[in-house]
Coordinates of C-alpha atoms in Angstrom, one line a residue:
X1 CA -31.4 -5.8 -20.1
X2 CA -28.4 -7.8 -19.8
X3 CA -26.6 -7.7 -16.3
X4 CA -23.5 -5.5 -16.1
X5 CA -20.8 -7.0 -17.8
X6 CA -18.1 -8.7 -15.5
X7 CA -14.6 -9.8 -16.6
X8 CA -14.6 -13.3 -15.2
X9 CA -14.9 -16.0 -18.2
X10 CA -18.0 -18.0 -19.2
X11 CA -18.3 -21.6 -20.2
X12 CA -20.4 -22.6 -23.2
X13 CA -21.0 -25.7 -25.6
X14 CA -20.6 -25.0 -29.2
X15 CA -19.4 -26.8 -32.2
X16 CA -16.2 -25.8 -34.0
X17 CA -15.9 -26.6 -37.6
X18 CA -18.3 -28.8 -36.4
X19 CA -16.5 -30.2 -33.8
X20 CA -18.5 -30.4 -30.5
X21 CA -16.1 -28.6 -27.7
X22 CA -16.8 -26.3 -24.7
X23 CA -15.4 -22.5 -25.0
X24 CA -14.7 -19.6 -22.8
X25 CA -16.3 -16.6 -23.3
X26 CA -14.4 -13.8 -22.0
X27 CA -15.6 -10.2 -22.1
X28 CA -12.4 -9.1 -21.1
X29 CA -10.9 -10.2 -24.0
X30 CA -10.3 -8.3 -27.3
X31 CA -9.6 -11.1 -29.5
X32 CA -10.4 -14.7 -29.7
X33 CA -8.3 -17.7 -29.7
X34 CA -8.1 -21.2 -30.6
X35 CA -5.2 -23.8 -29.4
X36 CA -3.3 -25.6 -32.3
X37 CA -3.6 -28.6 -31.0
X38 CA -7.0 -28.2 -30.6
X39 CA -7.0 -27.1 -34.7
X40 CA -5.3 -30.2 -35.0
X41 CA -8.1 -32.6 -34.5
X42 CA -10.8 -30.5 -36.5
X43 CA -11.4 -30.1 -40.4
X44 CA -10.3 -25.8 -41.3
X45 CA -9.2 -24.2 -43.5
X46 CA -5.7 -23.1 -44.3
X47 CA -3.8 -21.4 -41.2
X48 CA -2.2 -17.6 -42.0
X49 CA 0.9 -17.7 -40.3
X50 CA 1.8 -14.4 -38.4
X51 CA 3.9 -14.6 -35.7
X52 CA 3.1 -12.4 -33.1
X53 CA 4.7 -11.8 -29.3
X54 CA 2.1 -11.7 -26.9
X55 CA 3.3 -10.2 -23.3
X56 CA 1.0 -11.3 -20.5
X57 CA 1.0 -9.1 -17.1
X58 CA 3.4 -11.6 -15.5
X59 CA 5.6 -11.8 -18.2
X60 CA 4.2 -15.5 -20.0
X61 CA 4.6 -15.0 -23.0
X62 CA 1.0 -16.6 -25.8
X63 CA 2.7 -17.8 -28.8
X64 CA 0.8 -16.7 -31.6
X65 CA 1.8 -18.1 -34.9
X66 CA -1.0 -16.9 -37.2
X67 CA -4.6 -16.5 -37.6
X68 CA -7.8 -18.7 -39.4
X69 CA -11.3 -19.0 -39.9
X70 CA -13.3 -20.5 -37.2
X71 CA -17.4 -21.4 -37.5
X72 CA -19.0 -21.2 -34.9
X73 CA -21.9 -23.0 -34.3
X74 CA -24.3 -22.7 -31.3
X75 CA -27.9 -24.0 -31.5
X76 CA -29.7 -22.8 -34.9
X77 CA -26.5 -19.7 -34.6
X78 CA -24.5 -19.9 -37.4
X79 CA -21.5 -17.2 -36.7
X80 CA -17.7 -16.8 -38.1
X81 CA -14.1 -15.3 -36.0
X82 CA -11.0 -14.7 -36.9
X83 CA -9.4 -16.2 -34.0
X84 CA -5.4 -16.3 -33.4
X85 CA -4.1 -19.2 -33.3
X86 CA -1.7 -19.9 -29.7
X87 CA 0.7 -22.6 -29.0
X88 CA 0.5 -22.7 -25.3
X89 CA -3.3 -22.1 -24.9
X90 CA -4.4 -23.5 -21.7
X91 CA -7.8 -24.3 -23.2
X92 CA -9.0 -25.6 -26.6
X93 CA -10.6 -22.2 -28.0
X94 CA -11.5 -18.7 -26.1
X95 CA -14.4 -16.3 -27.7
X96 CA -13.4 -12.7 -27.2
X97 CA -15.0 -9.5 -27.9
X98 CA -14.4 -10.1 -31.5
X99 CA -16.9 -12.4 -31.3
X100 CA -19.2 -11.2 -28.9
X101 CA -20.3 -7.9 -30.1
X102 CA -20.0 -8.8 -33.9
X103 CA -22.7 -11.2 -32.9
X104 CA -24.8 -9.4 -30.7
X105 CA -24.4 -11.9 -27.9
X106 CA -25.7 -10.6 -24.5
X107 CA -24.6 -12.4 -21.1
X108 CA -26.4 -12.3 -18.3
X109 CA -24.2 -13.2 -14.8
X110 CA -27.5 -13.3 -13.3
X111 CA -29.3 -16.0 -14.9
X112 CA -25.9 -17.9 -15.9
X113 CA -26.8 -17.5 -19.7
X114 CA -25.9 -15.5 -22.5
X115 CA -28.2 -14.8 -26.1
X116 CA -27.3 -15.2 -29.5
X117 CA -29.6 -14.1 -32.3
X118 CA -30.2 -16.5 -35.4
X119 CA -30.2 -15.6 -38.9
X120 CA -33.9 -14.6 -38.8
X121 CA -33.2 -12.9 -35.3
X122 CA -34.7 -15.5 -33.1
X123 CA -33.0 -15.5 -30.0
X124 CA -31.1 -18.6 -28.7
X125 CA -30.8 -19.2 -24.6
X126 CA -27.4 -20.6 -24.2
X127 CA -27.0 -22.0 -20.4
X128 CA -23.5 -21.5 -18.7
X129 CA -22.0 -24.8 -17.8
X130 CA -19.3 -25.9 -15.6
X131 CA -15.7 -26.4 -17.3
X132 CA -14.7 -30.8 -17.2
X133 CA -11.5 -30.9 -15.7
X134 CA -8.4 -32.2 -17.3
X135 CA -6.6 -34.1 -14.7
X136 CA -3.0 -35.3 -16.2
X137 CA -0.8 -37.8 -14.2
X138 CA 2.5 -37.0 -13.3
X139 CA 5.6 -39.8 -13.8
X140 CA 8.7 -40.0 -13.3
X141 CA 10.9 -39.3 -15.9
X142 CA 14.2 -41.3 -14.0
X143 CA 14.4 -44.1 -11.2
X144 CA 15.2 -41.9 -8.2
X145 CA 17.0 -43.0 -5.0
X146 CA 16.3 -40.8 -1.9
X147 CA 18.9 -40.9 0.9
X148 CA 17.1 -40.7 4.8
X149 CA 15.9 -37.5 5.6
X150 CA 16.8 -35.9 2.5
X151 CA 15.2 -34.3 -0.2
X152 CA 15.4 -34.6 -4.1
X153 CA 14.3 -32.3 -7.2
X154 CA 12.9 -35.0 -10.1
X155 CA 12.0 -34.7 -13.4
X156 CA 8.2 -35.2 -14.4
X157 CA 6.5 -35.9 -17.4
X158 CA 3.0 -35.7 -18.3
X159 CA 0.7 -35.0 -21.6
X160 CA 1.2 -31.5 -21.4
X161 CA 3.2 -29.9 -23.9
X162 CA 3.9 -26.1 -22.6
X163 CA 1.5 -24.5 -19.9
X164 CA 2.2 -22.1 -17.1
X165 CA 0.5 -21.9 -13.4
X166 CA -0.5 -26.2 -13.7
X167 CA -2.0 -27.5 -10.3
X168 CA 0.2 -30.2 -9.3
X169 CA -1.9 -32.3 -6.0
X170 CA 0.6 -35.4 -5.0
X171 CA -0.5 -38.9 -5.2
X172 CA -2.1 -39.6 -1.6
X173 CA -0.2 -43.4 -1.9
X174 CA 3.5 -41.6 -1.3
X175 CA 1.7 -40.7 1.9
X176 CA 1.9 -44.2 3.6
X177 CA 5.8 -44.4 2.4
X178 CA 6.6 -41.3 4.5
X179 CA 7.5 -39.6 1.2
X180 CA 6.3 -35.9 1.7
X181 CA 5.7 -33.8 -2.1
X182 CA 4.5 -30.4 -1.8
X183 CA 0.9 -29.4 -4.0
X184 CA 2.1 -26.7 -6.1
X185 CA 1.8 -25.0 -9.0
X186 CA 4.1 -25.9 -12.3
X187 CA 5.1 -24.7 -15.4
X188 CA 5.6 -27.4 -17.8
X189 CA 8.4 -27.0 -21.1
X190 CA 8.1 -29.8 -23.5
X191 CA 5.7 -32.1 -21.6
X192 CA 8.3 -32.0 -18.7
X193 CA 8.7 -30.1 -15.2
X194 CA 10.6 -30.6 -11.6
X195 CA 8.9 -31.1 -8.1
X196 CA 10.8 -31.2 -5.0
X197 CA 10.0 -35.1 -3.0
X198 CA 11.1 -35.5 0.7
X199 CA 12.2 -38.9 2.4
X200 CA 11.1 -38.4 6.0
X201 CA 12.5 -42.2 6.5
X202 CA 15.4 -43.4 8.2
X203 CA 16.4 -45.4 4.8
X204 CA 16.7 -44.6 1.8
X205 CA 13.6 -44.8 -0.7
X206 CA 13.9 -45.9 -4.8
X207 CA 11.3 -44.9 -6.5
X208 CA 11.4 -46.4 -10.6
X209 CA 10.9 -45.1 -13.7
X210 CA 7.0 -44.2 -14.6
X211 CA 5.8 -44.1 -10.9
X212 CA 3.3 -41.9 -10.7
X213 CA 4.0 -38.8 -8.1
X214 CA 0.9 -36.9 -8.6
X215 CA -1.6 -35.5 -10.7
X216 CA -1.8 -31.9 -12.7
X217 CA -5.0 -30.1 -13.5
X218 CA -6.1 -27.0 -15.5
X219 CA -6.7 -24.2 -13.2
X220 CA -10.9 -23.7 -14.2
X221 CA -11.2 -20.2 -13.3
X222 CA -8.1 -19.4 -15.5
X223 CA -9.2 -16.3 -18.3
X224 CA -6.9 -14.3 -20.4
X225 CA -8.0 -10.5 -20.8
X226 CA -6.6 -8.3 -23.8
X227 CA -6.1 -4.4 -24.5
X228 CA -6.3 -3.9 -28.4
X229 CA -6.7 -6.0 -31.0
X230 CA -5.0 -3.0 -33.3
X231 CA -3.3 -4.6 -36.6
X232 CA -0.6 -2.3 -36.5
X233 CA 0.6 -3.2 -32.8
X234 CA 3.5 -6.0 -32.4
X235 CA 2.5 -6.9 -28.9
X236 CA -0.7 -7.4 -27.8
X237 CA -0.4 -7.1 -23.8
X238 CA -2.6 -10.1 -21.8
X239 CA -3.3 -10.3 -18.3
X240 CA -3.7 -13.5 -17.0
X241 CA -6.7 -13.7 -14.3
X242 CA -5.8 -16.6 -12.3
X243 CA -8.8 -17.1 -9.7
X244 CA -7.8 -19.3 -7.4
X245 CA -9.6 -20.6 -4.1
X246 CA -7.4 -21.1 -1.0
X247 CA -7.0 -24.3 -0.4
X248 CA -6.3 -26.1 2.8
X249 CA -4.5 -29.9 2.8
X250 CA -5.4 -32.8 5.3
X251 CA -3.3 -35.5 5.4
X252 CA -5.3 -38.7 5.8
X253 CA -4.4 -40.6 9.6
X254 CA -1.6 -43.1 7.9
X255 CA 0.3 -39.9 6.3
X256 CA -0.4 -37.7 10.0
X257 CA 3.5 -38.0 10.2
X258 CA 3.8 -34.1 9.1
X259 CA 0.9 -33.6 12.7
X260 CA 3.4 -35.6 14.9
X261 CA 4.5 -34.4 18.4
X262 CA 8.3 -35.6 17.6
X263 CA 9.1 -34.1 13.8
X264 CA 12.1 -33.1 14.8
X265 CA 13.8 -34.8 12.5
X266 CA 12.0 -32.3 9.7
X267 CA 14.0 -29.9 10.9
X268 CA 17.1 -31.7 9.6
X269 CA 16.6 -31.5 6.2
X270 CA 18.5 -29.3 4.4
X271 CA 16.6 -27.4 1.8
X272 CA 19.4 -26.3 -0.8
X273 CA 19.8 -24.8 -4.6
X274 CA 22.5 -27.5 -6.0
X275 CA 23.0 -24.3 -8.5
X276 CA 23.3 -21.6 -6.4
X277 CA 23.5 -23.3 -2.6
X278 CA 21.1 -20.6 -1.8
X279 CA 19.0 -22.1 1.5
X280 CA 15.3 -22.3 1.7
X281 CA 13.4 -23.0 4.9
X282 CA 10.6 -25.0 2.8
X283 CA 10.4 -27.1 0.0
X284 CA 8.0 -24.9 -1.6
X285 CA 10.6 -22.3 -1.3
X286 CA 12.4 -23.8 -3.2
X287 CA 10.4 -24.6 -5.8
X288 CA 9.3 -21.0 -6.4
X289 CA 12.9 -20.3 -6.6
X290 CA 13.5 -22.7 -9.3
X291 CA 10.5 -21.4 -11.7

């Protein structure tokens, strides 16, 4: 008997449209759904456009501009979905319920593996793997100049087109320079966000164009769960499961300024909204305001 059924997302290999990918499969989904971009790369058929508002539980909205044809192939299982088809899909393709009971698969948390039957009913073992991790760098968009003790919200750019709830880790190297950049999370718009840097120098710093400030990753524990995949409902109503470990930052010995005895001068900074002048006693603060 298959283990009780948990809501957390699965990773699997399969091939779409014969196109060799890894996919979540997420019980607590009702509906599965591919990334355009993704669509993009592969051979399908034509795309049914049918814009639809999708509300998740925090109020991110999951573009969904139509629907297609998927195949779905996973060892000698041939299968078929109608999956939606998302703009802002954090990963390439997501198996719902849809898919899962029309198919007869059966997971089993237990034994990290779920079962597919073949044509002829043979079963197929399909072993859980670990998700790769996209990591994207993060550049400056401008040539920034940061006056002593002061801080500065800069534009970013990266690959990323539109995502919500992106790990941003700074780039160890700004360290050394005594530039301090909060880790964060970041929602990106058009392949470009804002993260807060901190001169803790007594001179200013100029950082160019392109410099890399950090790095963004895919949150791999991210799932999407759905209510009703009813054709006569406008909004379908997500909930976005963002599992995240706590995590706890170490600077390395040449960046131990933030450990120092004498940081008094930390305390000088003044941590402002230039639109609203609304203080904020850090810089994540202030970030979290700006979202």
């Amino acid at each position: 008997m298959p283990s009780p059924i948990t809501s957390f997302p699965v990773y699997i290999k399969i091939r779409v449209n014969d196109q060799p990918t890894e996919t979540i499969v997420d019980t607590g989904s009702a509906i599965s759904i591919i990334r355009l971009d993704f669509l993009k790369t592969i051979h399908h058929n034509n795309l049914i456009y049918q814009t639809r508002t999708c509300q998740t539980a925090n109020s991110t909205p999951l573009n969904i501009i139509g629907h297609i044809k998927l195949e779905i192939k996973i060892k000698a299982a041939s299968t078929y979905v109608i999956a939606y088809v998302a703009t802002n899909l954090i990963t390439s393709i997501l198996l719902g319920n849809d898919w899962i009971n029309s198919n007869h698969v059966h997971l089993f948390g237990d034994q990290n593996q779920l079962t597919i039957p073949d044509q002829h009913g043979q079963l197929n073992i399909i072993p859980y793997i670990e998700p790769t991790c996209i990591n994207y760098p993060a550049l400056l968009i401008h040539q920034i100049t940061i006056p002593p003790y002061s801080q500065a919200l800069v534009d970013i750019t990266c690959k990323v087109n539109d995502a919500n709830d992106l790990i941003f880790e700074p780039y160890e190297h700004h360290i050394s320079q005594f530039i301090l950049i909060p880790h964060t999370l970041l929602n990106i718009n058009k392949h470009q966000a804002k993260v807060l840097l901190i001169n803790a120098q007594d001179r200013q710093q100029i950082l160019p164009r392109n410099t890399r400030i950090g790095t963004i990753s895919h949150e791999t524990t991210y799932s999407i769960f759905t209510t009703t995949d009813s054709p006569t409902t406008q909004n379908y109503f997500l909930n976005e499961n963002l599992q995240r470990s706590s995590r706890q930052y170490k600077y390395s010995k040449s960046g131990a300024v933030v450990n120092k005895k004498d940081n008094s001068h930390l305390t000088k900074l003044n941590i402002t909204c230039d639109l609203c002048n609304e203080h904020f006693l850090s810089g994540n603060d202030l970030q979290k305001h700006l979202r």
